[in-house]
Coordinates of C-alpha atoms in Angstrom, one line a residue:
M1237 CA 92.5 -268.2 110.1
R1238 CA 90.3 -267.7 107.1
C1239 CA 87.2 -268.2 109.3
L1240 CA 88.4 -265.4 111.6
K1241 CA 89.0 -263.1 108.6
Y1242 CA 85.5 -263.9 107.3
I1243 CA 83.9 -263.1 110.7
A1244 CA 85.9 -259.8 110.9
V1245 CA 84.7 -258.8 107.5
C1246 CA 81.1 -259.6 108.3
L1247 CA 81.3 -257.8 111.6
F1248 CA 82.8 -254.7 109.9
A1249 CA 80.0 -254.7 107.2
T1250 CA 77.4 -255.0 109.9
L1251 CA 78.8 -252.1 111.8
Q1252 CA 78.9 -250.0 108.6
L1253 CA 75.2 -250.9 108.0
F1254 CA 74.2 -249.8 111.4
S1255 CA 76.2 -246.5 111.1
Q1256 CA 74.5 -245.8 107.7
Q1257 CA 70.9 -246.3 109.1
K1258 CA 68.9 -243.1 109.4
K1259 CA 68.1 -241.9 112.8
L1260 CA 64.4 -241.9 113.7
V1261 CA 62.4 -238.7 114.6
E1262 CA 62.3 -238.5 118.4
L1263 CA 59.3 -237.3 120.4
I1264 CA 60.1 -234.7 123.0
H1265 CA 56.6 -233.7 124.1
A1266 CA 52.9 -234.0 123.2
D1267 CA 49.9 -233.5 125.5
S1268 CA 48.5 -236.8 124.3
L1269 CA 49.6 -239.8 122.2
V1270 CA 47.5 -242.5 120.5
G1271 CA 49.3 -245.5 119.0
K1272 CA 47.8 -247.8 116.3
K1273 CA 48.5 -250.0 113.4
F1274 CA 47.7 -249.0 109.8
D1275 CA 48.4 -251.4 107.0
S1276 CA 50.7 -253.3 109.4
K1277 CA 52.6 -250.1 110.0
T1278 CA 53.1 -248.4 113.3
V1279 CA 51.4 -245.0 113.4
R1280 CA 51.2 -242.5 116.3
E1281 CA 48.9 -239.6 116.6
L1282 CA 50.3 -236.7 118.6
I1283 CA 48.0 -234.0 119.9
G1284 CA 48.7 -230.7 121.6
N1285 CA 52.0 -228.8 121.9
V1286 CA 53.8 -231.3 119.8
H1287 CA 57.6 -231.1 119.9
L1288 CA 59.9 -233.4 117.9
K1289 CA 63.6 -233.7 117.3
H1290 CA 65.6 -235.2 114.4
E1291 CA 69.4 -234.8 114.8
N1292 CA 69.9 -231.1 114.7
I1293 CA 66.4 -230.3 113.4
Y1294 CA 63.5 -229.4 115.7
V1295 CA 59.8 -229.5 114.8
W1296 CA 56.8 -227.9 116.6
C1297 CA 53.1 -228.1 115.7
D1298 CA 49.6 -228.5 117.2
R1299 CA 49.0 -232.0 115.9
A1300 CA 51.1 -234.6 114.2
I1301 CA 50.8 -238.1 112.7
Q1302 CA 54.0 -240.0 113.0
Y1303 CA 54.6 -242.9 110.6
V1304 CA 57.3 -244.6 112.5
D1305 CA 58.3 -247.3 109.9
E1306 CA 58.6 -244.6 107.2
N1307 CA 60.3 -242.1 109.5
R1308 CA 57.7 -239.5 108.3
I1309 CA 55.8 -236.8 110.1
E1310 CA 52.5 -235.1 109.0
A1311 CA 52.2 -231.9 110.9
Y1312 CA 49.1 -229.7 111.2
G1313 CA 48.6 -226.2 112.8
N1314 CA 51.3 -223.7 113.5
L1315 CA 54.1 -225.8 112.0
K1316 CA 57.6 -224.6 112.9
V1317 CA 60.9 -226.2 111.8
K1318 CA 64.3 -225.0 113.1
Q1319 CA 67.8 -225.8 112.0
D1320 CA 70.5 -223.6 113.6
T1321 CA 69.6 -220.0 112.6
L1322 CA 66.9 -221.0 110.1
I1323 CA 63.3 -221.1 111.0
L1324 CA 60.6 -222.4 108.7
E1325 CA 56.9 -221.8 109.5
A1326 CA 53.6 -222.9 107.8
N1327 CA 50.0 -223.9 108.3
Q1328 CA 50.9 -227.5 107.7
G1329 CA 53.5 -229.8 106.2
V1330 CA 55.3 -233.1 105.9
Y1331 CA 58.7 -233.9 107.3
L1332 CA 60.6 -236.8 105.6
G1333 CA 63.2 -238.0 108.2
D1334 CA 65.3 -240.2 105.9
K1335 CA 65.8 -237.3 103.5
K1336 CA 65.7 -234.4 106.0
I1337 CA 63.2 -232.6 103.8
A1338 CA 60.2 -230.5 105.0
L1339 CA 57.3 -230.0 102.5
C1340 CA 55.1 -227.1 103.7
E1341 CA 52.0 -225.3 102.5
G1342 CA 49.9 -222.4 103.6
N1343 CA 51.5 -219.1 104.6
V1344 CA 55.0 -220.6 104.3
K1345 CA 57.7 -218.4 105.8
L1346 CA 61.4 -219.0 106.0
T1347 CA 63.6 -216.7 108.2
D1348 CA 67.4 -217.0 108.0
G1349 CA 69.2 -214.1 109.6
R1350 CA 68.4 -210.9 107.7
T1351 CA 66.6 -212.9 104.9
T1352 CA 62.9 -213.6 104.9
L1353 CA 61.2 -215.8 102.3
E1354 CA 57.4 -216.2 101.9
A1355 CA 55.1 -218.2 99.6
N1356 CA 52.0 -220.4 99.4
Y1357 CA 54.2 -223.5 99.1
G1358 CA 57.8 -224.2 100.2
N1359 CA 60.2 -227.1 100.5
Y1360 CA 63.4 -227.1 102.5
D1361 CA 66.2 -229.7 102.2
A1362 CA 68.0 -229.6 105.5
Q1363 CA 70.9 -231.7 104.2
K1364 CA 71.7 -229.7 101.1
K1365 CA 70.4 -226.5 102.8
I1366 CA 68.3 -225.5 99.7
A1367 CA 64.8 -224.0 99.8
N1368 CA 62.3 -224.2 96.9
F1369 CA 59.3 -221.9 97.2
K1370 CA 56.4 -221.6 94.8
S1371 CA 53.3 -219.4 94.2
N1372 CA 53.3 -215.7 95.3
V1373 CA 57.0 -215.9 96.3
K1374 CA 58.5 -212.9 98.1
L1375 CA 62.1 -212.6 99.4
V1376 CA 63.1 -209.7 101.6
D1377 CA 66.5 -208.8 102.9
S1378 CA 68.1 -205.6 104.3
T1379 CA 68.2 -203.8 100.9
T1380 CA 66.2 -205.8 98.4
I1381 CA 62.7 -207.2 97.8
I1382 CA 62.2 -210.0 95.2
T1383 CA 58.9 -211.3 94.0
A1384 CA 58.5 -214.3 91.6
E1385 CA 56.5 -217.4 90.7
Q1386 CA 59.2 -219.6 92.0
L1387 CA 62.5 -219.1 93.9
F1388 CA 65.4 -221.3 94.9
Y1389 CA 67.4 -220.2 98.0
Y1390 CA 70.8 -221.7 98.5
R1391 CA 71.9 -221.1 102.1
T1392 CA 75.5 -222.2 101.9
E1393 CA 76.3 -220.4 98.6
K1394 CA 74.1 -217.4 99.6
K1395 CA 72.6 -217.6 96.2
S1396 CA 69.0 -217.1 95.0
I1397 CA 67.4 -218.1 91.6
A1398 CA 64.0 -216.7 90.8
V1399 CA 61.8 -217.7 87.8
G1400 CA 58.6 -216.3 86.3
N1401 CA 57.4 -212.7 86.5
V1402 CA 60.4 -211.7 88.5
A1403 CA 60.6 -208.2 90.1
I1404 CA 63.7 -207.1 92.1
T1405 CA 63.4 -203.8 94.0
N1406 CA 66.5 -202.1 95.5
L1407 CA 65.3 -200.1 98.5
E1408 CA 68.4 -197.9 98.5
N1409 CA 68.1 -196.4 95.1
N1410 CA 64.4 -197.1 94.3
I1411 CA 65.4 -199.2 91.3
T1412 CA 63.2 -202.1 90.2
I1413 CA 64.3 -204.7 87.6
Y1414 CA 61.7 -207.0 85.9
G1415 CA 62.3 -210.1 83.9
G1416 CA 61.7 -213.8 83.5
Y1417 CA 64.8 -215.2 85.1
F1418 CA 67.0 -213.9 87.9
E1419 CA 70.2 -215.0 89.7
N1420 CA 71.6 -213.3 92.8
Y1421 CA 74.9 -214.0 94.5
D1422 CA 74.8 -212.2 97.8
S1423 CA 78.4 -212.9 98.9
T1424 CA 79.8 -211.1 95.7
K1425 CA 76.9 -208.6 95.4
Y1426 CA 76.3 -209.7 91.8
S1427 CA 73.0 -210.3 90.0
V1428 CA 72.0 -211.2 86.5
I1429 CA 68.6 -211.1 84.9
K1430 CA 67.4 -212.5 81.6
N1431 CA 64.2 -213.0 79.5
N1432 CA 63.0 -209.5 78.7
P1433 CA 64.7 -207.6 81.5
K1434 CA 63.6 -204.0 82.2
L1435 CA 65.0 -201.5 84.7
V1436 CA 62.8 -198.8 86.2
Q1437 CA 63.9 -196.1 88.5
I1438 CA 61.2 -193.7 89.7
D1439 CA 62.6 -190.4 91.0
T1440 CA 61.4 -186.9 91.6
S1441 CA 62.9 -184.0 89.7
S1442 CA 63.8 -180.7 91.3
S1443 CA 60.5 -179.2 90.1
G1444 CA 58.6 -181.9 92.0
E1445 CA 57.6 -183.9 88.9
I1446 CA 58.0 -187.6 88.6
D1447 CA 61.1 -188.4 86.6
T1448 CA 61.4 -192.1 85.6
L1449 CA 64.4 -193.9 84.1
I1450 CA 63.6 -197.0 82.0
V1451 CA 66.2 -199.3 80.5
I1452 CA 65.4 -202.4 78.5
G1453 CA 67.7 -204.9 76.8
K1454 CA 68.2 -208.7 76.4
F1455 CA 70.5 -209.3 79.3
M1456 CA 71.2 -207.3 82.5
E1457 CA 73.8 -207.4 85.3
A1458 CA 74.0 -205.6 88.6
F1459 CA 77.2 -205.0 90.7
R1460 CA 76.3 -203.7 94.1
D1461 CA 79.6 -202.9 95.7
T1462 CA 79.9 -200.7 98.8
N1463 CA 81.6 -197.9 96.9
I1464 CA 80.1 -198.3 93.5
S1465 CA 76.7 -199.4 92.2
M1466 CA 76.6 -200.4 88.5
F1467 CA 73.9 -201.8 86.2
S1468 CA 74.6 -202.9 82.7
A1469 CA 72.3 -203.9 79.8
T1470 CA 73.4 -205.7 76.7
D1471 CA 72.0 -206.1 73.2
S1472 CA 69.2 -203.9 71.6
V1473 CA 69.3 -201.5 74.6
I1474 CA 66.7 -198.7 74.9
I1475 CA 66.8 -195.9 77.5
V1476 CA 64.2 -193.3 78.3
R1477 CA 64.4 -190.6 81.0
G1478 CA 62.5 -187.4 80.8
N1479 CA 63.4 -185.5 77.6
L1480 CA 66.3 -187.9 77.0
S1481 CA 66.0 -191.2 75.1
A1482 CA 68.7 -193.4 73.6
V1483 CA 69.4 -196.7 71.8
C1484 CA 72.7 -198.6 71.7
G1485 CA 74.3 -202.0 71.9
D1486 CA 75.4 -201.8 75.6
V1487 CA 74.8 -199.4 78.4
F1488 CA 76.5 -199.1 81.8
Y1489 CA 74.7 -197.1 84.5
Y1490 CA 76.7 -196.0 87.6
D1491 CA 74.0 -195.0 90.0
K1492 CA 76.2 -193.5 92.8
K1493 CA 78.4 -191.6 90.3
E1494 CA 75.3 -190.5 88.2
L1495 CA 77.0 -191.7 85.0
I1496 CA 75.6 -193.4 81.9
I1497 CA 78.0 -194.9 79.4
L1498 CA 76.6 -196.0 76.0
W1499 CA 78.6 -198.3 73.6
R1500 CA 78.1 -199.8 70.2
N1501 CA 76.4 -197.4 67.8
P1502 CA 74.7 -195.2 70.4
V1503 CA 72.1 -192.6 69.4
V1504 CA 70.8 -190.1 71.9
W1505 CA 67.8 -187.8 71.5
Y1506 CA 67.2 -184.8 73.7
E1507 CA 64.0 -183.0 72.9
N1508 CA 64.4 -182.5 69.2
S1509 CA 68.2 -182.9 69.0
Q1510 CA 69.8 -186.2 67.9
I1511 CA 73.4 -187.1 68.9
S1512 CA 75.4 -190.1 67.8
G1513 CA 79.0 -191.4 67.9
D1514 CA 81.2 -194.4 68.6
S1515 CA 80.5 -194.0 72.4
I1516 CA 78.6 -191.5 74.5
V1517 CA 78.9 -190.6 78.2
V1518 CA 76.0 -188.9 80.0
K1519 CA 76.9 -187.1 83.3
L1520 CA 74.0 -186.4 85.6
K1521 CA 73.8 -184.0 88.5
D1522 CA 71.1 -184.4 91.1
R1523 CA 69.4 -186.9 88.6
R1524 CA 69.4 -184.2 85.9
I1525 CA 71.5 -184.1 82.7
D1526 CA 74.6 -182.0 83.2
E1527 CA 77.0 -182.9 80.4
V1528 CA 77.2 -185.3 77.4
Y1529 CA 80.5 -186.4 75.9
V1530 CA 80.6 -188.0 72.5
Y1531 CA 83.8 -189.9 71.5
G1532 CA 84.6 -190.9 67.9
S1533 CA 82.5 -189.8 64.8
A1534 CA 80.5 -187.3 66.9
F1535 CA 77.4 -186.1 65.0
A1536 CA 74.7 -183.7 66.3
I1537 CA 71.5 -183.0 64.3
D1538 CA 68.8 -180.5 65.2
P1539 CA 65.8 -179.5 63.1
A1540 CA 66.3 -176.0 61.9
D1541 CA 62.6 -175.0 61.7
S1542 CA 59.3 -176.9 62.0
S1543 CA 58.0 -175.2 58.9
Y1544 CA 60.9 -176.6 56.9
P1545 CA 61.1 -180.3 57.9
E1546 CA 63.9 -181.2 55.5
R1547 CA 66.3 -178.6 57.0
F1548 CA 68.6 -179.7 59.8
N1549 CA 71.4 -177.9 61.6
Q1550 CA 74.4 -180.2 61.8
L1551 CA 77.6 -180.5 63.7
K1552 CA 80.3 -183.2 63.5
G1553 CA 83.8 -183.9 64.6
K1554 CA 86.1 -186.3 66.4
T1555 CA 84.8 -185.5 69.8
M1556 CA 82.0 -183.4 71.2
R1557 CA 81.0 -182.0 74.6
I1558 CA 77.5 -180.7 75.3
K1559 CA 76.8 -178.7 78.5
F1560 CA 73.3 -178.3 79.9
K1561 CA 71.8 -175.5 82.0
E1562 CA 68.4 -175.6 83.6
N1563 CA 67.6 -178.8 81.6
K1564 CA 68.4 -177.1 78.2
I1565 CA 71.4 -177.3 75.9
D1566 CA 73.7 -174.4 76.9
E1567 CA 76.8 -174.9 74.8
V1568 CA 78.4 -177.3 72.4
Y1569 CA 82.2 -177.8 71.9
V1570 CA 83.5 -179.9 69.0
E1571 CA 87.2 -180.8 68.6
K1572 CA 89.3 -182.2 65.7
N1573 CA 88.0 -181.9 62.1
A1574 CA 85.0 -179.9 63.3
M1575 CA 82.3 -179.1 60.7
S1576 CA 79.1 -177.1 61.0
L1577 CA 76.1 -176.7 58.8
Y1578 CA 73.4 -174.3 59.9
Y1579 CA 70.4 -172.8 58.1
I1580 CA 69.9 -169.0 58.1
F1581 CA 66.5 -167.4 58.8
E1582 CA 65.6 -163.8 58.7
T1583 CA 62.6 -161.9 60.0
D1584 CA 61.1 -159.3 57.6
E1585 CA 59.1 -156.2 58.4
T1586 CA 55.9 -158.2 58.9
N1587 CA 57.7 -160.4 61.5
E1588 CA 57.5 -163.3 59.2
R1589 CA 60.5 -165.7 59.4
K1590 CA 61.9 -166.5 56.0
P1591 CA 64.8 -168.8 55.0
N1592 CA 68.0 -167.3 53.6
G1593 CA 70.3 -170.1 52.6
V1594 CA 72.8 -172.2 54.5
N1595 CA 76.2 -171.7 56.0
Y1596 CA 79.0 -174.4 55.9
V1597 CA 81.9 -173.8 58.3
S1598 CA 84.9 -176.0 59.2
G1599 CA 87.9 -175.6 61.5
D1600 CA 90.0 -177.3 64.1
S1601 CA 87.3 -176.8 66.7
V1602 CA 83.8 -175.3 66.9
W1603 CA 82.1 -173.7 69.9
I1604 CA 78.4 -172.9 69.8
K1605 CA 76.4 -171.0 72.5
F1606 CA 72.6 -171.6 72.8
K1607 CA 69.9 -169.4 74.1
D1608 CA 66.4 -170.7 74.9
G1609 CA 67.3 -173.9 73.2
K1610 CA 68.3 -172.2 69.9
M1611 CA 71.7 -171.5 68.4
H1612 CA 72.8 -168.0 69.5
R1613 CA 76.6 -167.7 68.8
I1614 CA 79.1 -169.7 66.9
K1615 CA 82.9 -169.5 67.1
I1616 CA 85.4 -171.4 64.9
I1617 CA 89.0 -171.9 66.0
G1618 CA 91.9 -172.8 63.8
G1619 CA 92.0 -173.6 60.0
I1620 CA 88.8 -171.8 59.3
E1621 CA 86.9 -172.4 56.1
G1622 CA 83.4 -171.3 55.3
V1623 CA 81.0 -171.3 52.4
Y1624 CA 77.6 -169.6 52.1
Y1625 CA 74.9 -171.1 49.8
P1626 CA 72.1 -168.7 48.9
E1627 CA 68.4 -169.7 49.2
E1628 CA 67.9 -170.2 45.5
L1629 CA 70.5 -173.0 45.5
V1630 CA 69.1 -174.6 48.6
Q1631 CA 65.4 -174.7 48.2
G1632 CA 64.1 -178.2 47.4
K1633 CA 67.6 -179.6 47.4
E1634 CA 68.4 -179.6 51.2
S1635 CA 69.5 -183.2 51.2
N1636 CA 72.4 -182.3 48.9
F1637 CA 73.9 -180.1 51.6
N1638 CA 73.8 -182.6 54.5
L1639 CA 77.2 -183.4 56.0
E1640 CA 78.8 -186.8 55.3
G1641 CA 77.4 -189.3 57.7
F1642 CA 74.1 -187.6 58.1
N1643 CA 71.4 -190.0 59.4
Y1644 CA 68.4 -188.5 61.0
I1645 CA 66.1 -191.1 62.6
K1646 CA 62.5 -189.8 62.6
R1647 CA 61.2 -192.4 65.1
K1648 CA 62.5 -192.4 68.7
P1649 CA 61.6 -194.2 71.9
E1650 CA 59.4 -192.7 74.6
K1651 CA 57.5 -194.1 77.6
N1652 CA 53.7 -194.1 78.0
A1653 CA 51.7 -193.8 81.2
K1654 CA 52.1 -197.5 81.8
L1655 CA 55.9 -197.1 81.7
E1656 CA 56.0 -199.1 78.5
I1657 CA 58.4 -198.1 75.6
V1658 CA 56.7 -196.8 72.5
W1659 CA 58.1 -195.4 69.3
V1660 CA 57.0 -192.0 68.1
K1661 CA 57.8 -189.7 65.2

């Protein structure tokens, strides 16, 4: 009885061993075949219209050397590997049958449905369904082009990881994001980019001029939903677009809604004006600034006159709304604890512009109308208080009259011809 049990166990182990053995690569066709021994190993040279099969994987090439004992194929000329809907092409490569891995080089191209991946070198693991491409990598799908030094493509998870000089171009909105490291999850339409990320959107303004948006930060994410397209940048964020530039802790850009939201100590410059607050929302219309909303500790600063660099018109309150017309500030409305400080200038008989003191006005709300970018009318609503300080009290002591919280930043970010961020006064 013990002997029968022992035989049964041995037989079961033998069957398991056979079931675990790797299947050999099968030859379906070759115009000619030459068999030989090399270092006591069986080697076959296959020439002309070579067609091989390994389980659910098919291989074609012009010429192949089959190492039968190692279950390995060296393929040369018009190499093509196919697994279900995936097709891998290259000038030449090696197929490792035991591991189901194809190692390719020279004009390597992987096609999988709507995704095409190209590089100088590429490996594909048919068991794990993972591709690893290196050198001049380019991935193209229906809406995106990715270039990098190296890219990992996970078929099952529909995920891509790109490393080294990464550039991701979205063909729908002409946005390109650059960085050192990129992850994309196609099934959830989510992407993240690290290592000096930079977003660039090149657009044309209504006047026909090139209008480019640049956003940099330490960490970026993209959410590409059908109804909403949102990009976010985190930590030390800088934004430049046309006459607008900004710095903040975090920014959220809703491309389809034409909305920019700035959080954590945002400061926005528009031409010579500086705006700050707890948070700022910029509404665009046809890619142009339409309205700016400032929430919490709203503060606007505008140089009063270039001949008097220490004089600044100032406006502050709880909230602020700035409306634009033809790309210029049209009106400003401040609510709750509104305060306004503006310098007065008069023109004498010789047409010379001379200073004439400063006005301080406060109220429940302040409305200011602009003309040609300059303050034209001001209206105070509710709880009005006002003080006028004559020129003899102001001259040389301008900083004493600044409103509480005044912080004018002389350097602001701009972009140069190379689309790099530079700081200018």
